[in-house]
Short mmCIF file of C-alpha atoms and ligand atoms in Angstrom, two decimals:
data_model
loop_
_atom_site.label_atom_id
_atom_site.label_comp_id
_atom_site.label_asym_id
_atom_site.label_seq_id
_atom_site.Cartn_x
_atom_site.Cartn_y
_atom_site.Cartn_z
CA MET A 1 -20.00 -23.48 -0.14
CA GLY A 2 -18.01 -21.82 -2.89
CA GLN A 3 -14.33 -21.02 -2.98
CA LEU A 4 -12.49 -17.77 -2.46
CA VAL A 5 -11.15 -16.14 -5.60
CA VAL A 6 -8.60 -13.39 -4.98
CA VAL A 7 -7.86 -11.07 -7.89
CA SER A 8 -4.94 -8.65 -8.04
CA ASN A 9 -3.00 -6.94 -10.79
CA ARG A 10 0.22 -8.83 -10.20
CA ILE A 11 0.82 -12.38 -9.01
CA ALA A 12 4.06 -13.96 -7.92
CA ILE A 13 3.88 -17.69 -8.36
CA PRO A 14 6.11 -19.17 -5.68
CA GLU A 15 8.98 -21.19 -7.04
CA LYS A 16 9.31 -24.72 -5.79
CA ASN A 17 11.50 -24.91 -2.64
CA SER A 18 11.99 -21.15 -2.72
CA LYS A 19 12.98 -19.67 0.64
CA ALA A 20 12.31 -16.09 -0.47
CA ARG A 21 9.99 -14.25 1.88
CA ALA A 22 6.69 -13.17 0.42
CA GLY A 23 5.87 -9.51 -0.30
CA GLY A 24 3.03 -7.57 1.35
CA LEU A 25 0.17 -8.53 -0.97
CA GLU A 26 1.30 -12.15 -1.15
CA VAL A 27 1.25 -12.44 2.64
CA ALA A 28 -2.20 -10.85 2.67
CA VAL A 29 -3.57 -13.20 0.03
CA LYS A 30 -2.16 -16.21 1.79
CA ALA A 31 -3.68 -15.01 5.06
CA SER A 32 -7.07 -14.81 3.36
CA LEU A 33 -6.73 -18.22 1.74
CA LYS A 34 -5.29 -19.87 4.86
CA HIS A 35 -8.38 -21.77 5.92
CA LYS A 36 -9.85 -22.28 2.47
CA SER A 37 -8.55 -23.67 -0.76
CA GLY A 38 -8.90 -21.03 -3.40
CA ILE A 39 -7.73 -19.28 -6.50
CA TRP A 40 -5.42 -16.31 -6.92
CA PHE A 41 -5.96 -14.70 -10.30
CA GLY A 42 -4.00 -11.91 -12.02
CA TRP A 43 -1.28 -10.77 -14.37
CA SER A 44 1.81 -12.98 -14.58
CA GLY A 45 4.13 -9.97 -14.90
CA LYS A 46 5.01 -11.16 -18.44
CA ILE A 47 4.51 -9.15 -21.60
CA THR A 48 3.81 -11.14 -24.75
CA ALA A 49 4.02 -10.27 -28.41
CA HIS A 50 0.66 -11.98 -29.11
CA SER A 51 -2.57 -10.15 -28.70
CA LYS A 52 -4.36 -13.41 -27.81
CA ILE A 53 -4.18 -13.82 -24.06
CA ALA A 54 -3.82 -17.31 -22.66
CA THR A 55 -4.02 -18.22 -18.99
CA GLN A 56 -1.61 -20.45 -17.10
CA ARG A 57 -2.50 -22.50 -14.05
CA VAL A 58 -0.17 -23.68 -11.26
CA VAL A 59 -1.15 -25.31 -7.96
CA HIS A 60 1.15 -24.67 -5.00
CA ASP A 61 0.48 -25.18 -1.29
CA LYS A 62 -3.29 -25.69 -1.89
CA ILE A 63 -3.60 -22.36 -3.76
CA THR A 64 -4.38 -22.42 -7.50
CA TYR A 65 -2.58 -19.59 -9.26
CA ILE A 66 -4.13 -18.57 -12.56
CA THR A 67 -2.23 -15.95 -14.47
CA LEU A 68 -2.52 -14.19 -17.77
CA ASP A 69 0.09 -12.28 -19.74
CA LEU A 70 -0.42 -8.78 -21.11
CA SER A 71 0.28 -7.61 -24.64
CA LYS A 72 2.76 -4.74 -25.08
CA GLU A 73 -0.07 -2.35 -25.82
CA ASP A 74 -2.09 -3.45 -22.76
CA HIS A 75 0.95 -3.08 -20.55
CA GLN A 76 1.69 0.39 -21.86
CA GLU A 77 -1.86 1.74 -21.68
CA TYR A 78 -3.30 -0.08 -18.67
CA TYR A 79 -0.25 -0.37 -16.43
CA ASN A 80 2.34 2.29 -17.32
CA GLY A 81 -0.36 4.64 -18.53
CA PHE A 82 -3.65 4.78 -16.68
CA THR A 83 -2.82 3.03 -13.40
CA ASN A 84 0.65 4.46 -12.80
CA ARG A 85 0.44 7.89 -14.46
CA VAL A 86 -3.17 8.80 -13.70
CA LEU A 87 -4.70 6.84 -10.83
CA TRP A 88 -1.54 6.61 -8.69
CA PRO A 89 -0.78 10.36 -8.66
CA ILE A 90 -4.41 11.50 -8.32
CA LEU A 91 -5.22 9.08 -5.52
CA HIS A 92 -2.05 10.34 -3.79
CA TYR A 93 -3.35 13.93 -4.08
CA ARG A 94 -0.88 14.80 -6.89
CA ILE A 95 -3.16 16.10 -9.63
CA ASP A 96 -0.15 18.04 -10.95
CA LEU A 97 1.63 14.81 -11.92
CA ALA A 98 -1.28 13.08 -13.70
CA GLU A 99 -0.84 12.51 -17.46
CA PHE A 100 -4.25 11.55 -18.77
CA SER A 101 -5.01 10.17 -22.23
CA ARG A 102 -8.25 8.65 -23.52
CA ARG A 103 -6.25 5.89 -25.10
CA ASP A 104 -4.81 4.81 -21.74
CA LEU A 105 -8.29 4.88 -20.20
CA SER A 106 -9.56 2.61 -23.02
CA GLY A 107 -6.60 0.27 -22.41
CA TYR A 108 -7.44 0.19 -18.69
CA LEU A 109 -11.10 -0.67 -19.35
CA ARG A 110 -10.07 -3.23 -21.98
CA VAL A 111 -7.70 -5.09 -19.62
CA ASN A 112 -10.34 -5.11 -16.87
CA ASP A 113 -12.68 -6.62 -19.41
CA HIS A 114 -10.09 -9.31 -20.31
CA PHE A 115 -9.80 -10.15 -16.63
CA ALA A 116 -13.60 -10.42 -16.34
CA ARG A 117 -13.84 -12.60 -19.46
CA GLU A 118 -11.29 -15.08 -18.11
CA LEU A 119 -12.85 -15.06 -14.64
CA HIS A 120 -16.28 -15.64 -16.16
CA ALA A 121 -15.24 -19.13 -17.17
CA LEU A 122 -13.90 -19.91 -13.69
CA LEU A 123 -16.48 -18.57 -11.27
CA GLY A 124 -19.07 -20.78 -9.65
CA PRO A 125 -22.30 -19.15 -8.38
CA ASP A 126 -21.28 -19.39 -4.69
CA ASP A 127 -17.68 -18.26 -5.06
CA ILE A 128 -16.63 -15.17 -3.15
CA VAL A 129 -14.43 -12.75 -5.05
CA TRP A 130 -11.94 -10.37 -3.38
CA VAL A 131 -10.45 -7.80 -5.75
CA HIS A 132 -7.35 -5.81 -4.76
CA ASP A 133 -6.44 -2.26 -5.61
CA TYR A 134 -6.80 0.58 -8.05
CA HIS A 135 -5.78 -1.41 -11.12
CA LEU A 136 -9.13 -3.22 -11.03
CA ILE A 137 -11.78 -0.65 -10.07
CA PRO A 138 -14.24 -1.57 -12.90
CA LEU A 139 -13.84 -5.35 -12.55
CA ALA A 140 -17.05 -5.96 -10.60
CA LYS A 141 -19.02 -3.99 -13.20
CA ALA A 142 -17.52 -6.12 -15.98
CA LEU A 143 -18.46 -9.27 -14.04
CA ARG A 144 -22.00 -8.07 -13.25
CA GLU A 145 -22.47 -7.33 -16.98
CA ARG A 146 -21.75 -11.01 -17.56
CA GLY A 147 -24.48 -11.95 -15.11
CA HIS A 148 -22.43 -12.72 -11.97
CA LYS A 149 -24.36 -12.23 -8.75
CA ASN A 150 -21.51 -13.43 -6.52
CA ARG A 151 -20.42 -11.54 -3.45
CA ILE A 152 -17.58 -9.33 -4.67
CA GLY A 153 -15.42 -7.20 -2.39
CA PHE A 154 -12.81 -4.57 -3.22
CA PHE A 155 -9.93 -3.29 -1.11
CA LEU A 156 -8.05 -0.10 -1.97
CA HIS A 157 -4.44 -0.27 -0.71
CA ILE A 158 -3.70 3.38 -1.49
CA PRO A 159 -5.42 6.57 -0.28
CA CYS A 160 -8.83 7.76 -1.42
CA PRO A 161 -8.75 11.57 -1.69
CA PRO A 162 -11.80 13.78 -1.12
CA PRO A 163 -14.22 14.47 -4.00
CA GLU A 164 -12.61 17.88 -4.62
CA ILE A 165 -9.56 15.92 -5.86
CA LEU A 166 -11.24 12.76 -7.22
CA THR A 167 -13.31 14.86 -9.59
CA ALA A 168 -10.10 16.13 -11.23
CA LEU A 169 -9.76 12.65 -12.70
CA PRO A 170 -10.97 13.00 -16.29
CA ASN A 171 -13.97 10.71 -16.81
CA HIS A 172 -14.23 10.04 -13.06
CA GLU A 173 -17.99 9.65 -13.56
CA ARG A 174 -17.36 6.59 -15.75
CA LEU A 175 -15.02 4.99 -13.28
CA ILE A 176 -15.50 5.88 -9.60
CA PRO A 177 -19.25 5.13 -9.33
CA SER A 178 -18.55 1.66 -10.78
CA LEU A 179 -17.17 0.78 -7.31
CA CYS A 180 -20.84 0.55 -6.32
CA GLU A 181 -21.00 -2.77 -8.22
CA TYR A 182 -19.06 -4.32 -5.33
CA ASP A 183 -20.88 -5.53 -2.22
CA LEU A 184 -18.11 -4.27 0.07
CA VAL A 185 -15.56 -1.54 -0.59
CA GLY A 186 -12.73 -1.47 1.96
CA PHE A 187 -10.27 1.35 2.65
CA GLN A 188 -7.17 1.69 4.81
CA THR A 189 -8.61 4.37 7.12
CA GLY A 190 -11.87 5.94 8.20
CA ASP A 191 -10.83 9.15 6.42
CA ASP A 192 -10.49 7.31 3.09
CA ALA A 193 -13.90 5.66 3.57
CA PHE A 194 -15.42 9.02 4.48
CA ASN A 195 -13.89 10.68 1.39
CA PHE A 196 -15.44 8.03 -0.84
CA SER A 197 -18.81 8.33 0.84
CA ARG A 198 -18.70 12.10 0.30
CA TYR A 199 -18.01 11.46 -3.39
CA LEU A 200 -21.05 9.18 -3.62
CA THR A 201 -23.23 11.75 -1.90
CA ARG A 202 -21.98 14.77 -3.78
CA GLU A 203 -21.46 13.34 -7.26
CA CYS A 204 -24.02 10.52 -7.40
CA GLY A 205 -26.72 11.87 -5.09
CA LEU A 206 -26.54 8.76 -2.90
CA HIS A 207 -27.14 8.65 0.84
CA SER A 208 -26.01 6.12 3.37
CA ARG A 209 -27.22 4.60 6.58
CA ASP A 210 -24.21 3.51 8.66
CA PHE A 211 -22.02 3.52 5.54
CA ASN A 212 -24.45 1.29 3.63
CA PHE A 213 -25.39 2.88 0.31
CA VAL A 214 -28.34 1.69 -1.74
CA VAL A 215 -27.77 1.64 -5.47
CA ALA A 216 -30.46 0.28 -7.78
CA GLY A 217 -31.90 -2.05 -5.13
CA ARG A 218 -28.50 -3.37 -4.04
CA THR A 219 -26.50 -2.35 -0.99
CA VAL A 220 -22.85 -1.36 -1.06
CA ARG A 221 -21.10 -1.41 2.29
CA ILE A 222 -18.11 0.88 2.88
CA ASP A 223 -15.68 0.43 5.75
CA ALA A 224 -12.10 0.85 6.95
CA PHE A 225 -9.84 -2.21 7.26
CA PRO A 226 -6.32 -1.04 8.15
CA VAL A 227 -3.90 -3.57 6.69
CA GLY A 228 -1.46 -5.23 9.09
CA ILE A 229 1.73 -7.27 8.95
CA GLU A 230 2.69 -10.67 10.34
CA THR A 231 3.58 -8.93 13.62
CA ALA A 232 4.70 -11.93 15.70
CA ALA A 233 6.61 -13.54 12.83
CA PHE A 234 8.33 -10.24 11.99
CA ALA A 235 9.35 -9.68 15.61
CA ASP A 236 10.80 -13.17 15.71
CA LEU A 237 12.62 -12.64 12.40
CA ALA A 238 14.18 -9.40 13.69
CA ARG A 239 15.36 -11.07 16.89
CA ARG A 240 17.24 -13.65 14.82
CA SER A 241 18.32 -11.40 11.95
CA VAL A 242 20.13 -8.82 14.02
CA ARG A 243 22.80 -11.54 14.41
CA LEU A 244 23.27 -12.01 10.65
CA PRO A 245 26.89 -11.33 9.63
CA PHE A 246 25.79 -8.62 7.18
CA VAL A 247 23.75 -6.78 9.82
CA GLN A 248 26.55 -7.15 12.37
CA GLY A 249 28.94 -5.74 9.75
CA VAL A 250 26.72 -2.68 9.28
CA ILE A 251 26.51 -2.16 13.07
CA ALA A 252 30.31 -2.42 13.40
CA SER A 253 30.77 0.08 10.55
CA LEU A 254 28.79 2.71 12.48
CA GLY A 255 31.59 3.01 15.03
CA GLY A 256 29.12 3.47 17.89
CA ARG A 257 27.07 6.15 16.10
CA ALA A 258 23.28 6.08 16.34
CA LEU A 259 21.55 4.73 13.23
CA ILE A 260 18.51 6.38 11.63
CA ILE A 261 16.82 4.25 8.97
CA GLY A 262 14.49 5.01 6.06
CA VAL A 263 13.23 2.22 3.75
CA ASP A 264 11.03 3.00 0.77
CA ARG A 265 10.26 2.27 -2.82
CA LEU A 266 11.73 5.19 -4.74
CA ASP A 267 8.42 6.99 -5.26
CA TYR A 268 7.44 10.66 -5.04
CA SER A 269 4.68 9.79 -2.56
CA LYS A 270 7.26 8.63 0.00
CA GLY A 271 8.63 12.14 0.64
CA ILE A 272 12.31 11.14 0.51
CA ALA A 273 13.51 14.53 -0.81
CA HIS A 274 11.62 16.39 1.95
CA ARG A 275 13.09 13.96 4.48
CA LEU A 276 16.65 14.64 3.32
CA SER A 277 16.06 18.39 3.68
CA ALA A 278 14.72 17.86 7.20
CA PHE A 279 17.77 15.76 8.09
CA GLU A 280 20.01 18.52 6.75
CA LEU A 281 18.15 21.04 8.89
CA PHE A 282 18.61 18.75 11.90
CA LEU A 283 22.39 18.63 11.30
CA ARG A 284 22.49 22.39 10.95
CA THR A 285 20.32 23.30 13.94
CA GLN A 286 21.36 20.53 16.33
CA ALA A 287 25.03 20.60 15.43
CA ASP A 288 26.06 18.60 18.53
CA TRP A 289 24.81 15.55 16.70
CA GLN A 290 27.19 16.03 13.77
CA GLY A 291 29.53 13.06 13.63
CA LYS A 292 27.35 11.08 16.08
CA VAL A 293 24.59 9.84 13.83
CA THR A 294 24.32 8.00 10.50
CA TYR A 295 21.19 8.08 8.36
CA LEU A 296 20.78 5.00 6.14
CA GLN A 297 18.24 5.57 3.36
CA ILE A 298 17.38 2.42 1.42
CA ALA A 299 15.37 3.34 -1.68
CA THR A 300 14.58 0.57 -4.13
CA LYS A 301 14.04 1.78 -7.67
CA SER A 302 10.55 1.27 -9.03
CA ARG A 303 8.58 2.15 -12.19
CA THR A 304 11.77 3.23 -13.90
CA GLU A 305 10.02 3.53 -17.29
CA ILE A 306 8.01 6.50 -16.04
CA PRO A 307 9.68 9.95 -16.41
CA GLU A 308 8.59 11.31 -12.98
CA TYR A 309 10.47 8.44 -11.32
CA ALA A 310 13.70 9.15 -13.25
CA THR A 311 13.41 12.79 -12.14
CA ILE A 312 13.08 12.05 -8.42
CA GLU A 313 15.86 9.48 -8.65
CA GLN A 314 18.20 12.25 -9.85
CA GLU A 315 16.93 14.79 -7.33
CA ILE A 316 17.35 12.50 -4.35
CA GLY A 317 20.77 11.21 -5.44
CA SER A 318 22.08 14.73 -5.86
CA ALA A 319 20.55 15.98 -2.57
CA ALA A 320 22.23 13.13 -0.64
CA GLY A 321 25.55 13.92 -2.35
CA ARG A 322 25.24 17.64 -1.59
CA ILE A 323 24.45 17.10 2.11
CA ASN A 324 27.31 14.62 2.48
CA GLY A 325 29.65 17.10 0.77
CA ALA A 326 28.56 19.95 3.05
CA TYR A 327 28.52 18.11 6.41
CA GLY A 328 30.66 14.98 5.98
CA GLU A 329 34.15 14.49 7.32
CA ALA A 330 36.96 12.24 6.12
CA ASP A 331 35.86 9.73 8.78
CA TRP A 332 32.08 10.31 8.72
CA THR A 333 29.41 10.23 6.01
CA PRO A 334 26.09 11.55 7.37
CA ILE A 335 23.86 9.84 4.76
CA ARG A 336 24.32 6.37 3.32
CA TYR A 337 22.06 6.25 0.29
CA VAL A 338 21.52 2.89 -1.44
CA ASN A 339 19.16 1.80 -4.21
CA ARG A 340 19.18 -1.92 -3.39
CA ALA A 341 16.37 -4.26 -2.42
CA TYR A 342 17.22 -6.27 0.70
CA SER A 343 15.67 -9.49 1.93
CA HIS A 344 13.10 -9.12 4.69
CA SER A 345 15.45 -10.76 7.17
CA THR A 346 18.19 -8.22 6.44
CA LEU A 347 15.67 -5.38 6.68
CA ALA A 348 14.32 -6.73 9.98
CA GLY A 349 17.85 -6.88 11.42
CA LEU A 350 18.64 -3.34 10.24
CA TYR A 351 15.35 -2.01 11.66
CA ARG A 352 16.24 -3.52 15.02
CA ALA A 353 19.70 -1.97 14.93
CA ALA A 354 18.28 1.50 14.20
CA ARG A 355 17.70 3.97 17.02
CA VAL A 356 15.20 5.87 14.85
CA GLY A 357 12.82 4.77 12.05
CA LEU A 358 12.11 7.71 9.75
CA VAL A 359 8.88 7.13 7.82
CA THR A 360 7.65 10.42 6.38
CA PRO A 361 5.55 9.89 3.23
CA LEU A 362 3.70 12.89 1.85
CA ARG A 363 0.73 10.55 1.44
CA ASP A 364 0.49 6.78 1.91
CA GLY A 365 -2.37 4.29 2.06
CA MET A 366 -0.89 2.56 5.11
CA ASN A 367 2.93 2.18 4.98
CA LEU A 368 4.06 -1.22 6.10
CA VAL A 369 7.63 -0.11 6.74
CA ALA A 370 6.36 1.81 9.79
CA LYS A 371 4.74 -1.36 11.12
CA GLU A 372 7.76 -3.54 10.31
CA TYR A 373 10.02 -1.09 12.16
CA ILE A 374 7.86 -1.27 15.30
CA ALA A 375 7.61 -5.07 15.19
CA SER A 376 11.40 -5.38 14.86
CA GLN A 377 12.35 -3.47 18.01
CA ASN A 378 13.88 -4.96 21.11
CA PRO A 379 11.13 -4.29 23.71
CA ASN A 380 13.76 -3.73 26.42
CA ASP A 381 15.62 -1.09 24.44
CA PRO A 382 13.37 -0.03 21.56
CA GLY A 383 14.03 2.57 18.89
CA VAL A 384 11.62 5.42 18.15
CA LEU A 385 9.35 5.68 15.12
CA ILE A 386 8.94 9.11 13.51
CA LEU A 387 5.85 8.86 11.34
CA SER A 388 4.13 11.18 8.89
CA ARG A 389 0.61 12.13 9.91
CA PHE A 390 -0.31 11.53 6.25
CA ALA A 391 0.48 7.80 6.32
CA GLY A 392 -2.54 5.58 6.97
CA ALA A 393 -0.46 3.95 9.72
CA ALA A 394 -0.65 7.19 11.74
CA HIS A 395 -4.31 6.41 12.55
CA GLU A 396 -3.23 3.36 14.56
CA CYS A 397 0.31 4.34 15.56
CA LYS A 398 -0.58 7.28 17.75
CA ALA A 399 2.30 6.57 20.14
CA ALA A 400 4.85 7.28 17.38
CA LEU A 401 6.26 10.81 17.02
CA LEU A 402 3.79 12.12 14.46
CA VAL A 403 5.10 14.81 12.12
CA ASN A 404 4.08 16.95 9.17
CA PRO A 405 6.53 15.96 6.39
CA TYR A 406 6.02 19.33 4.68
CA ASP A 407 7.38 21.08 7.77
CA PRO A 408 11.14 20.44 7.98
CA ASP A 409 11.32 22.13 11.39
CA SER A 410 8.90 19.62 12.91
CA VAL A 411 10.75 16.65 11.41
CA ALA A 412 14.18 17.98 12.46
CA ALA A 413 12.88 18.57 16.01
CA ALA A 414 11.42 15.04 16.12
CA ILE A 415 14.77 13.53 15.07
CA GLY A 416 16.44 15.29 17.99
CA GLN A 417 13.66 14.26 20.37
CA ALA A 418 13.82 10.61 19.23
CA LEU A 419 17.61 10.42 19.58
CA SER A 420 17.54 11.73 23.12
CA MET A 421 14.33 10.09 24.33
CA PRO A 422 14.70 8.44 27.77
CA LEU A 423 14.44 4.64 27.93
CA ALA A 424 11.24 4.62 29.99
CA GLU A 425 9.40 6.74 27.42
CA ARG A 426 10.72 4.64 24.53
CA ARG A 427 9.48 1.49 26.25
CA ASP A 428 6.04 2.95 26.96
CA ARG A 429 5.58 4.10 23.40
CA HIS A 430 6.79 0.82 21.98
CA GLU A 431 4.57 -1.27 24.23
CA SER A 432 1.55 0.68 23.14
CA LEU A 433 2.46 0.48 19.41
CA PHE A 434 3.31 -3.22 19.54
CA GLY A 435 0.02 -3.94 21.30
CA VAL A 436 -1.93 -2.30 18.47
CA LEU A 437 -0.02 -4.22 15.79
CA SER A 438 -0.30 -7.54 17.62
CA HIS A 439 -4.06 -7.18 17.73
CA ASN A 440 -4.55 -6.01 14.14
CA ASP A 441 -2.10 -8.28 12.34
CA ILE A 442 -2.45 -9.43 8.74
CA GLN A 443 -4.55 -12.46 9.62
CA HIS A 444 -6.97 -10.33 11.63
CA TRP A 445 -7.23 -7.92 8.69
CA ALA A 446 -8.00 -10.67 6.17
CA ASP A 447 -10.50 -12.35 8.51
CA ARG A 448 -12.27 -9.06 9.23
CA PHE A 449 -12.60 -8.20 5.56
CA LEU A 450 -13.86 -11.64 4.55
CA THR A 451 -16.34 -11.81 7.43
CA ALA A 452 -17.69 -8.39 6.47
CA LEU A 453 -17.94 -9.51 2.85
CA GLU A 454 -19.77 -12.70 3.79
CA GLN A 455 -22.17 -10.72 5.99
CA ALA A 456 -22.60 -7.70 3.72
CA PRO A 457 -26.24 -7.17 2.85
CA THR A 458 -26.83 -7.64 -0.87
CA ALA A 459 -30.38 -7.24 -2.16
CA LEU A 460 -32.69 -5.24 0.13
CA SER A 461 -36.15 -6.23 1.17
CA GLN A 462 -38.90 -4.09 -0.32
CA PHE A 463 -39.50 -2.50 3.07
CA GLU A 464 -35.84 -1.51 3.41
CA GLN A 465 -35.84 -0.09 -0.09
CA MET A 466 -38.78 2.12 0.80
CA GLN A 467 -36.90 3.41 3.86
CA MET A 468 -33.82 4.50 1.96
CA PRO A 469 -33.26 6.97 -0.84
CA SER A 470 -31.55 5.52 -3.91
CA VAL A 471 -29.67 6.79 -6.97
CA GLY A 472 -30.49 10.33 -7.98
CA SER A 473 -32.68 11.12 -4.98
P1 ADQ B 1 3.83 0.20 -1.15
O1 ADQ B 1 3.68 1.56 -1.74
O2 ADQ B 1 4.72 -0.70 -1.90
O3 ADQ B 1 2.45 -0.54 -0.88
P2 ADQ B 1 4.64 -0.10 1.75
O4 ADQ B 1 3.42 -0.26 2.54
O5 ADQ B 1 5.62 0.79 2.41
O6 ADQ B 1 4.48 0.53 0.32
O7 ADQ B 1 5.24 -1.54 1.52
C1 ADQ B 1 6.53 -1.68 1.10
C2 ADQ B 1 6.98 -3.11 1.30
O8 ADQ B 1 8.12 -3.24 0.50
C3 ADQ B 1 7.37 -3.37 2.75
O9 ADQ B 1 7.06 -4.69 3.11
C4 ADQ B 1 8.88 -3.16 2.72
O10 ADQ B 1 9.60 -3.96 3.64
C5 ADQ B 1 9.24 -3.56 1.31
N1 ADQ B 1 10.42 -2.79 0.85
C6 ADQ B 1 10.55 -1.47 0.69
N2 ADQ B 1 11.80 -1.15 0.32
C7 ADQ B 1 12.48 -2.32 0.26
C8 ADQ B 1 13.83 -2.67 -0.03
N3 ADQ B 1 14.77 -1.77 -0.34
N4 ADQ B 1 14.15 -3.97 0.00
C9 ADQ B 1 13.22 -4.89 0.30
N5 ADQ B 1 11.95 -4.63 0.61
C10 ADQ B 1 11.59 -3.36 0.58
C11 ADQ B 1 1.04 -0.23 -1.08
C12 ADQ B 1 0.55 1.11 -0.53
C13 ADQ B 1 0.88 1.21 0.96
C14 ADQ B 1 0.25 0.02 1.71
C15 ADQ B 1 0.62 -1.29 1.04
C16 ADQ B 1 -0.16 -2.47 1.65
O11 ADQ B 1 1.18 2.19 -1.24
O12 ADQ B 1 0.40 2.43 1.50
O13 ADQ B 1 0.76 0.00 3.03
O14 ADQ B 1 0.30 -1.27 -0.35
O15 ADQ B 1 -1.53 -2.25 1.67
#
């Protein structure tokens, strides 16, 4: 029996005795490696001046971390360029923001090839490989070219748009079909999986039986695996964290006002500017609430080297200032806007203290903040989640107040509805949401994906091949 090798763009090697709580991907990887010893392979996050890439190896808590550094050029072309300025916007349906260059595409393919070259030396014939996210789409192809017949699975954490949008990606035909080199391709929702299958049918002439596509005598399975959180642990954390002095200080500072919370990376996909406009509309149209509610928007800066991110940072900062100027009083600031990153315990405590969780991305693979907000609530007196219908989480969280983030009227109305929702309805909705998240937690997600990967059909029998059309038919 081989080992599990998880591959992702970025790896955080845990520091000895560190009490810091792991981020989303780290929790997911640990959940997948829980019952097996294994390897986590990826970029160290360091940029080196040398073009020769050396790997480092650290063993911690039975997981072997193997990392490589990137050269300045690789980092610029692969990471800042192709992944963040081309794949990220296009996969989030923002063709208008994509800045394509052939050079960045070459850098992207080159780094994937580096990854494959280093992995080549590590992989045993029975090892199972699980590759994460859009940074590494061509990795299986690069491994297959080196002769690896291992089971290799891929999970896309962000949305997969329909072929009408995917085909706007220059050179999509070189990149997207290479996903067929995986044995299993997992998406956050059934819609994402369906969009990809339409691409394969329309652009590659492939046909599926129950989401199994046959490509050159091999089968590629496509399915939805909605990512979860550590639901029980998060609920427990929130119960304890609401008593933290910092959280208690925030609650006291509200002076009895209801708290609305938004927590996001500062990214155009999160819809923060639209959300601020909807909150402004709420203050204008439901003026009774003026002075009785405080909206805390925590927005951690990210990808600051990329111009689009500097632009939205300015836009959002000035919109918050304008709304506060127009509606605030000497003793009341409607919006508290902060760019800090908080620990998960502080966030959990703040979520629990908030009457409303406002999660309104324009497009999001899943959105874990929505799930963390639900898990953090006091079941006897829960807050209400307002959730964009365009977040992957909306597929599971049907008992949230689902809104269209492009329609400020619907968001403003939902804020009013959430703030005045009777206790019995809040409890019913929360019970239903918490039940869904308790069932599909992060461990369940990792187990489901790995079981599907282990069971995915690989080579077809001759009879099966005759039954199914293959490439170009
Ligand atoms: P992200 O785009 O990073 O992830 P998200 O799912 O919302 O988005 O995860 C954010 C994580 O960062 C959450 O755990 C949240 O608590 C944390 N976070 C956000 N702001 C923070 C702050 N100010 N301080 C501390 N922590 C903060 C990508 C996809 C998502 C998908 C995830 C997982 O874009 O759609 O849900 O991967 O698959």
